[in-house]
CSV table of C-alpha atoms and ligand atoms in Angstrom, one decimal:
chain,number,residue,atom,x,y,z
A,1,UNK,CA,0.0,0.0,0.0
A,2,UNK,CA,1.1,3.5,-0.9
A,3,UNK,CA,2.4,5.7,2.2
A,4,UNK,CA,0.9,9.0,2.8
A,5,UNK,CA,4.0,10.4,1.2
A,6,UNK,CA,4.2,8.8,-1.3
A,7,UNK,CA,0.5,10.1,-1.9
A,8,UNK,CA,1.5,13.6,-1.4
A,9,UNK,CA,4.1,13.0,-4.3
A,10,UNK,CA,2.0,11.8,-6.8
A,11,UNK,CA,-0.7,13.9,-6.0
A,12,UNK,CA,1.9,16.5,-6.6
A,13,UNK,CA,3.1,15.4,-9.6
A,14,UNK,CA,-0.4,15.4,-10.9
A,15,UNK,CA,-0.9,18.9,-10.1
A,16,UNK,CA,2.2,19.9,-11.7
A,17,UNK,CA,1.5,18.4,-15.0
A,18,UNK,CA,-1.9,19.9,-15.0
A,19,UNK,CA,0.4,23.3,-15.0
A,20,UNK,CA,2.4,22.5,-17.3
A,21,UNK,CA,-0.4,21.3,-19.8
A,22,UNK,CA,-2.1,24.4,-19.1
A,23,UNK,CA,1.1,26.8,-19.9
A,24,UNK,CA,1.8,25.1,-22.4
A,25,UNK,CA,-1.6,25.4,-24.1
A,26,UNK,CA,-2.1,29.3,-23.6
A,27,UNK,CA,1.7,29.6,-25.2
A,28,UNK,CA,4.6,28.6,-22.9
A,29,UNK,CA,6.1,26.2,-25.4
A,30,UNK,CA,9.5,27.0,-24.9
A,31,UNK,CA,11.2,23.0,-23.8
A,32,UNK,CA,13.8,25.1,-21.7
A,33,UNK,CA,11.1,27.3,-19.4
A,34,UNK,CA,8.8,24.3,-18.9
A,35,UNK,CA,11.9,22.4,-18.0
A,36,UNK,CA,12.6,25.1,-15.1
A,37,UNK,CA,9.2,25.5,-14.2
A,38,UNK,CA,8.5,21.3,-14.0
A,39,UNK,CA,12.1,21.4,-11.6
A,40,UNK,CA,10.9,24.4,-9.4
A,41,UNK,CA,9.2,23.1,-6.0
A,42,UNK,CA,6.7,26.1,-6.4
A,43,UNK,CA,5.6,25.3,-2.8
A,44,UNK,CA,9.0,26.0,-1.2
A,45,UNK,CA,7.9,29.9,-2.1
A,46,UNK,CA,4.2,29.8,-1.3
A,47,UNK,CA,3.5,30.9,2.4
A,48,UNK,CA,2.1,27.8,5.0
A,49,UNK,CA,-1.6,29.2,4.8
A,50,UNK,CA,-2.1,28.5,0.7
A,51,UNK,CA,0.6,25.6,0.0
A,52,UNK,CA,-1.6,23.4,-1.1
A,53,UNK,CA,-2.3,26.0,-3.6
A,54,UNK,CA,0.9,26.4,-4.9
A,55,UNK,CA,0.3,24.4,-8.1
A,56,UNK,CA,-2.7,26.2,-9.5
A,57,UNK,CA,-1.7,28.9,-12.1
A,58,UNK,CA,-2.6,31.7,-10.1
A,59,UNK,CA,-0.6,34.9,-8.3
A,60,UNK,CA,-0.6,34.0,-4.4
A,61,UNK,CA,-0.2,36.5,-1.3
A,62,UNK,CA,3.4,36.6,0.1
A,63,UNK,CA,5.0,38.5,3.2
A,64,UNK,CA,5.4,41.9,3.1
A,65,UNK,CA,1.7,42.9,1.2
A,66,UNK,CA,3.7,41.2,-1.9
A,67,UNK,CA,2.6,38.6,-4.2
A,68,UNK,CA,4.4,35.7,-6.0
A,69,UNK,CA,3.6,35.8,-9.7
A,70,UNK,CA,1.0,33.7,-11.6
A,71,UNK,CA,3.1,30.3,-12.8
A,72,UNK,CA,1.4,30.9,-16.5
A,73,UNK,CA,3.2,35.1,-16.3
A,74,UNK,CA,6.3,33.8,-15.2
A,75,UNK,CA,6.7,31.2,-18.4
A,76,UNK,CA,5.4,33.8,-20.3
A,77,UNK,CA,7.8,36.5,-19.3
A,78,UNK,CA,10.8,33.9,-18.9
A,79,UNK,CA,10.4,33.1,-23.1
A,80,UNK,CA,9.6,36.6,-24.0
A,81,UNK,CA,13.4,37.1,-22.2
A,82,UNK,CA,14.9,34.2,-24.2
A,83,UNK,CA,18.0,33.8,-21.8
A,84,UNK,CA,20.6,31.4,-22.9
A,85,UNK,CA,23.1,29.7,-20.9
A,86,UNK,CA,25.5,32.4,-21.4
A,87,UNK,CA,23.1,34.9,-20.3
A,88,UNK,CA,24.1,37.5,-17.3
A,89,UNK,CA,20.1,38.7,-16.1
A,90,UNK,CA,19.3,41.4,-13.8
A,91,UNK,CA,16.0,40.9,-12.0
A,92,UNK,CA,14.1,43.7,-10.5
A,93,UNK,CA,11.5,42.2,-7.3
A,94,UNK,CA,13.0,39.1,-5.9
A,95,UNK,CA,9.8,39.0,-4.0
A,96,UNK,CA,9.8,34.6,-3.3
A,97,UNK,CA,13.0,33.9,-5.6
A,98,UNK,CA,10.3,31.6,-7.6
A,99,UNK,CA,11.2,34.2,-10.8
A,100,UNK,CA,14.9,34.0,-9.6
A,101,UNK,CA,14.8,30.4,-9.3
A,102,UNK,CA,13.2,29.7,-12.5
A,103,UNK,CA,16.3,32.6,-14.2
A,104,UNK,CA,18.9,30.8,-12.8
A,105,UNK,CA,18.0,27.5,-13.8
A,106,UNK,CA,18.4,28.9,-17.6
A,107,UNK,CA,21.1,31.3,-17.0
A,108,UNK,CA,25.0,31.5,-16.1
A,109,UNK,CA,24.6,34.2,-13.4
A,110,UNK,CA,21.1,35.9,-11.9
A,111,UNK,CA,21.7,39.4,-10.3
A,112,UNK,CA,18.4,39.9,-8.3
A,113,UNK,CA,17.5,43.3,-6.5
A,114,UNK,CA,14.7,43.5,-3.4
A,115,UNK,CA,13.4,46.6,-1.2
A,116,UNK,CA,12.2,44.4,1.4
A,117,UNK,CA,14.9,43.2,3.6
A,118,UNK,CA,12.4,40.2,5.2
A,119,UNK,CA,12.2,39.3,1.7
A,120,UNK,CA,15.4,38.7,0.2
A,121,UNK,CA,16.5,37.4,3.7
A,122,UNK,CA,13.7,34.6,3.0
A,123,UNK,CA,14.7,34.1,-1.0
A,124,UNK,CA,18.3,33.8,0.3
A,125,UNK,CA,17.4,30.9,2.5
A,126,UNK,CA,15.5,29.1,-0.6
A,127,UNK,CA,18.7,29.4,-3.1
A,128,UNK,CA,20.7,27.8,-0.4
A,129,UNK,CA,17.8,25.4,0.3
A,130,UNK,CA,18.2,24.3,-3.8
A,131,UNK,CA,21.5,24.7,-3.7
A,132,UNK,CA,21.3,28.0,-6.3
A,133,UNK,CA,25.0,29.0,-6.3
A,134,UNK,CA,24.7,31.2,-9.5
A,135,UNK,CA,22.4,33.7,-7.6
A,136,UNK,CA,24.0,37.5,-6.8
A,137,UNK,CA,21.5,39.4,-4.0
A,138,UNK,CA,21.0,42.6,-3.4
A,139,UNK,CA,19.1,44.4,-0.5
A,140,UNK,CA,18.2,48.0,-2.4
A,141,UNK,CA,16.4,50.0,-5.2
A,142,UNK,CA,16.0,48.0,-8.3
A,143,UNK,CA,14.3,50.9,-10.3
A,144,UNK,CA,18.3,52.7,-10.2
A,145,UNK,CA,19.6,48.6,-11.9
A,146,UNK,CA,22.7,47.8,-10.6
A,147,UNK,CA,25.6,49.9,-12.6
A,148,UNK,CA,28.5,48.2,-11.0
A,149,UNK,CA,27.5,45.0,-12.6
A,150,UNK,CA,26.2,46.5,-15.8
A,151,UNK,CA,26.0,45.7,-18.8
A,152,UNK,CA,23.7,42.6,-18.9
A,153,UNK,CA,22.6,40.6,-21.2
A,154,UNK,CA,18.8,40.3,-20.1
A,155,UNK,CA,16.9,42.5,-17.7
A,156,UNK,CA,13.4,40.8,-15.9
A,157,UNK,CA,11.4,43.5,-14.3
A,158,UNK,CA,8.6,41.8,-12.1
A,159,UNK,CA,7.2,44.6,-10.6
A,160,UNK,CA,5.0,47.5,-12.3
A,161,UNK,CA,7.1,50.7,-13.3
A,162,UNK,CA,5.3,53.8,-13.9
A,163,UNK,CA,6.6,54.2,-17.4
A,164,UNK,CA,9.2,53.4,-19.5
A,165,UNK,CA,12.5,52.0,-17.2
A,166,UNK,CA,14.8,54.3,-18.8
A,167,UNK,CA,17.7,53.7,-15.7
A,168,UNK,CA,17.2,49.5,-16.6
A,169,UNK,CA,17.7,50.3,-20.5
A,170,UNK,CA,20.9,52.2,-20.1
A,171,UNK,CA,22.4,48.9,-18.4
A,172,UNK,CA,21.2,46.9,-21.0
A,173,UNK,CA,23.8,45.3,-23.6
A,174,UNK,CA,23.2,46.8,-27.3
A,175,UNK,CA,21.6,43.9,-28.4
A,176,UNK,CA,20.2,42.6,-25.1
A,177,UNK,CA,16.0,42.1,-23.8
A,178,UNK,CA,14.3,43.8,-21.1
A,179,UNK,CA,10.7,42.5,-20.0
A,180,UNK,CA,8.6,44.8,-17.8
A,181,UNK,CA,4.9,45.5,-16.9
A,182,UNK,CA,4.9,49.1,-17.4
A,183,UNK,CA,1.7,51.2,-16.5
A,184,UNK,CA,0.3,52.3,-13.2
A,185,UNK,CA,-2.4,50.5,-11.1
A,186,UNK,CA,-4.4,48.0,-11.5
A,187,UNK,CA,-3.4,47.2,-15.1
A,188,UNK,CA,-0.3,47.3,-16.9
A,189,UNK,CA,1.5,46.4,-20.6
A,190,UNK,CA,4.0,43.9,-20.6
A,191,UNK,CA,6.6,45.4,-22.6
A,192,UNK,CA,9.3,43.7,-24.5
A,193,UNK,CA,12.4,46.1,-25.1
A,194,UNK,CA,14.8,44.2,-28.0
A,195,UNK,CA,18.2,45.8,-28.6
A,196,UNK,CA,19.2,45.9,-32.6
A,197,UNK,CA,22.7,46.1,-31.5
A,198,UNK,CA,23.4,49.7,-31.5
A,199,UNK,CA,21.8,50.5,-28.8
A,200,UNK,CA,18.2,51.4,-30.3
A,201,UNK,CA,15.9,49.5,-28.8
A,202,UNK,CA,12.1,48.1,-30.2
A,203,UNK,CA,9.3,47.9,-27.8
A,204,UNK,CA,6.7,44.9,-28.3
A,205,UNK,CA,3.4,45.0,-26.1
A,206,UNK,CA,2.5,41.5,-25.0
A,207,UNK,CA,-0.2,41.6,-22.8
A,208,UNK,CA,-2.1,43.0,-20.5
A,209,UNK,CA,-0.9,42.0,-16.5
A,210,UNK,CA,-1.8,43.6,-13.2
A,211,UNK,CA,1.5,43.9,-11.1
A,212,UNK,CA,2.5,45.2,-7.7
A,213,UNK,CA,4.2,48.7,-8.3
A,214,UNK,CA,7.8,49.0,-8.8
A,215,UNK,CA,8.3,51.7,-5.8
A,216,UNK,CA,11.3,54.0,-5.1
A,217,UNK,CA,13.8,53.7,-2.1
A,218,UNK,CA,14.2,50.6,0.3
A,219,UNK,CA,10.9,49.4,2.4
A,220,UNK,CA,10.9,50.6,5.8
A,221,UNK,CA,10.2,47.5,8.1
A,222,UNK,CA,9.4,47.2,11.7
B,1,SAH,N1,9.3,37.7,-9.0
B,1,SAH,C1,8.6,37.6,-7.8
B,1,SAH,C2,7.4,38.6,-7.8
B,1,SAH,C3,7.5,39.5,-6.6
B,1,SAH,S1,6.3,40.8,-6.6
B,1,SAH,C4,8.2,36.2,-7.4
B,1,SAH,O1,8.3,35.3,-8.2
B,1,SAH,O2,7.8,36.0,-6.2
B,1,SAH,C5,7.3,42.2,-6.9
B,1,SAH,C6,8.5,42.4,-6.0
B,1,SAH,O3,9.1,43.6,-6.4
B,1,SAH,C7,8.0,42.7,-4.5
B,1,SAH,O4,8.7,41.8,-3.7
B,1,SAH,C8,8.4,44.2,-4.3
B,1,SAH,O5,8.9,44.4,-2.9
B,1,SAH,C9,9.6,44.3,-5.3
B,1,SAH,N2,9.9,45.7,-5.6
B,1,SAH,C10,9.1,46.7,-5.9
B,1,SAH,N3,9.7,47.9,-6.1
B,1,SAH,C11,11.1,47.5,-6.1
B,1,SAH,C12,12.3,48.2,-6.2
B,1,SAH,N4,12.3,49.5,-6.5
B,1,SAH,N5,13.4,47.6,-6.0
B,1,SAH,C13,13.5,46.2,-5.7
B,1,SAH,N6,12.3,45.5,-5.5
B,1,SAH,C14,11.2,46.1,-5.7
């Protein structure tokens, strides 16, 4: 007879290829980001109270008034990005590390940037958890990048910013990607800014998403 655990792992596995299907069918085709996604324990990320939720394609509450993004957005925006192995990405809004994790999975080095310190403190603990070792935090303002490790090759932006991330673009390679929700509350355009090598750069609208706001400074925490 099957142990209880072993239930919980099937049941699980069930769940996850339910996901996948479902990505897959609304246009996350990419072999790579399903890979990632299939890998990911989305559950690690997902607070106690709606775990068992953690495998339905929808956006989910975190600490901090923050939310860890819909599975289906994350495919979406991780093919939009198309990293390759050789890839150096800056993401703005580590929020879980689910994104992060997802990035670094498909990438040679992840540069992520958080405002709340509970946050990245908890992220932190999940890279080590999965053994992540080609994750670089930082505990500040993503909306200013992160010049002293500019240029990179892609740039993930996974919270909204008011309009178009000038700051991000300047640390952009000449023929790298940016992906951003750009638009103020409740909806935003998710934007796909493709370098043509000079350094002139082609926006693409996607789709329409509803993201929390990219804000200015550091969080101020109790
Ligand atoms: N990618 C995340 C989604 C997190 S929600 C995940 O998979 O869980 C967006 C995150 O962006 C929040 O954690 C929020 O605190 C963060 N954020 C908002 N403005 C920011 C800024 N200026 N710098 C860094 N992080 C920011």
């Amino acid at each position: 007879m099957a142990t209880n655990e072993s239930d919980g792992g099937k049941e699980k596995d069930v769940q996850l290829a339910r996901l996948v299907l479902a990505l897959r069918s609304q246009g996350v085709t990419d072999a790579g980001v399903l890979a990632a996604i299939e890998w990911a324990p989305r559950e690690l990320f997902t607070p106690d109270l709606f775990k068992e939720r953690a495998f339905e394609d929808s956006a989910l509450p975190i600490a901090c008034g923050q939310t860890i993004s819909q599975p289906f957005i994350v495919g979406l925006m991780t093919q939009a990005l198309q990293v390759e192995p050789r890839s150096r990405v800056l993401e703005i809004g580590t929020g879980s590390g689910y994104q992060t994790t997802i990035l670094s999975r498909l990438s040679r080095l992840v540069y992520t940037v958080e405002r709340y310190r509970t946050l990245m403190g908890e992220a932190e603990a999940r890279f080590k958890q999965l053994g992540l070792t080609n994750i670089i935090t930082k505990f500040g303002d993503g909306g200013l990048g992160w010049p002293e490790q500019a240029p990179f090759d892609r740039i993930l932006v996974t919270a909204a910013a008011p309009e178009e991330p000038k700051a991000l673009l300047s640390q952009l390679k000449p023929s790298g990607i940016l992906v951003a929700p750009v638009g103020k509350r409740p909806v935003q355009k998710l934007i796909r800014y493709l370098g043509d090598g000079n350094g002139v750069f082609r926006s693409e609208v996607m789709t329409d998403v509803r993201f929390v706001p990219l804000l200015p400074g550091v969080a101020k925490e109790p």
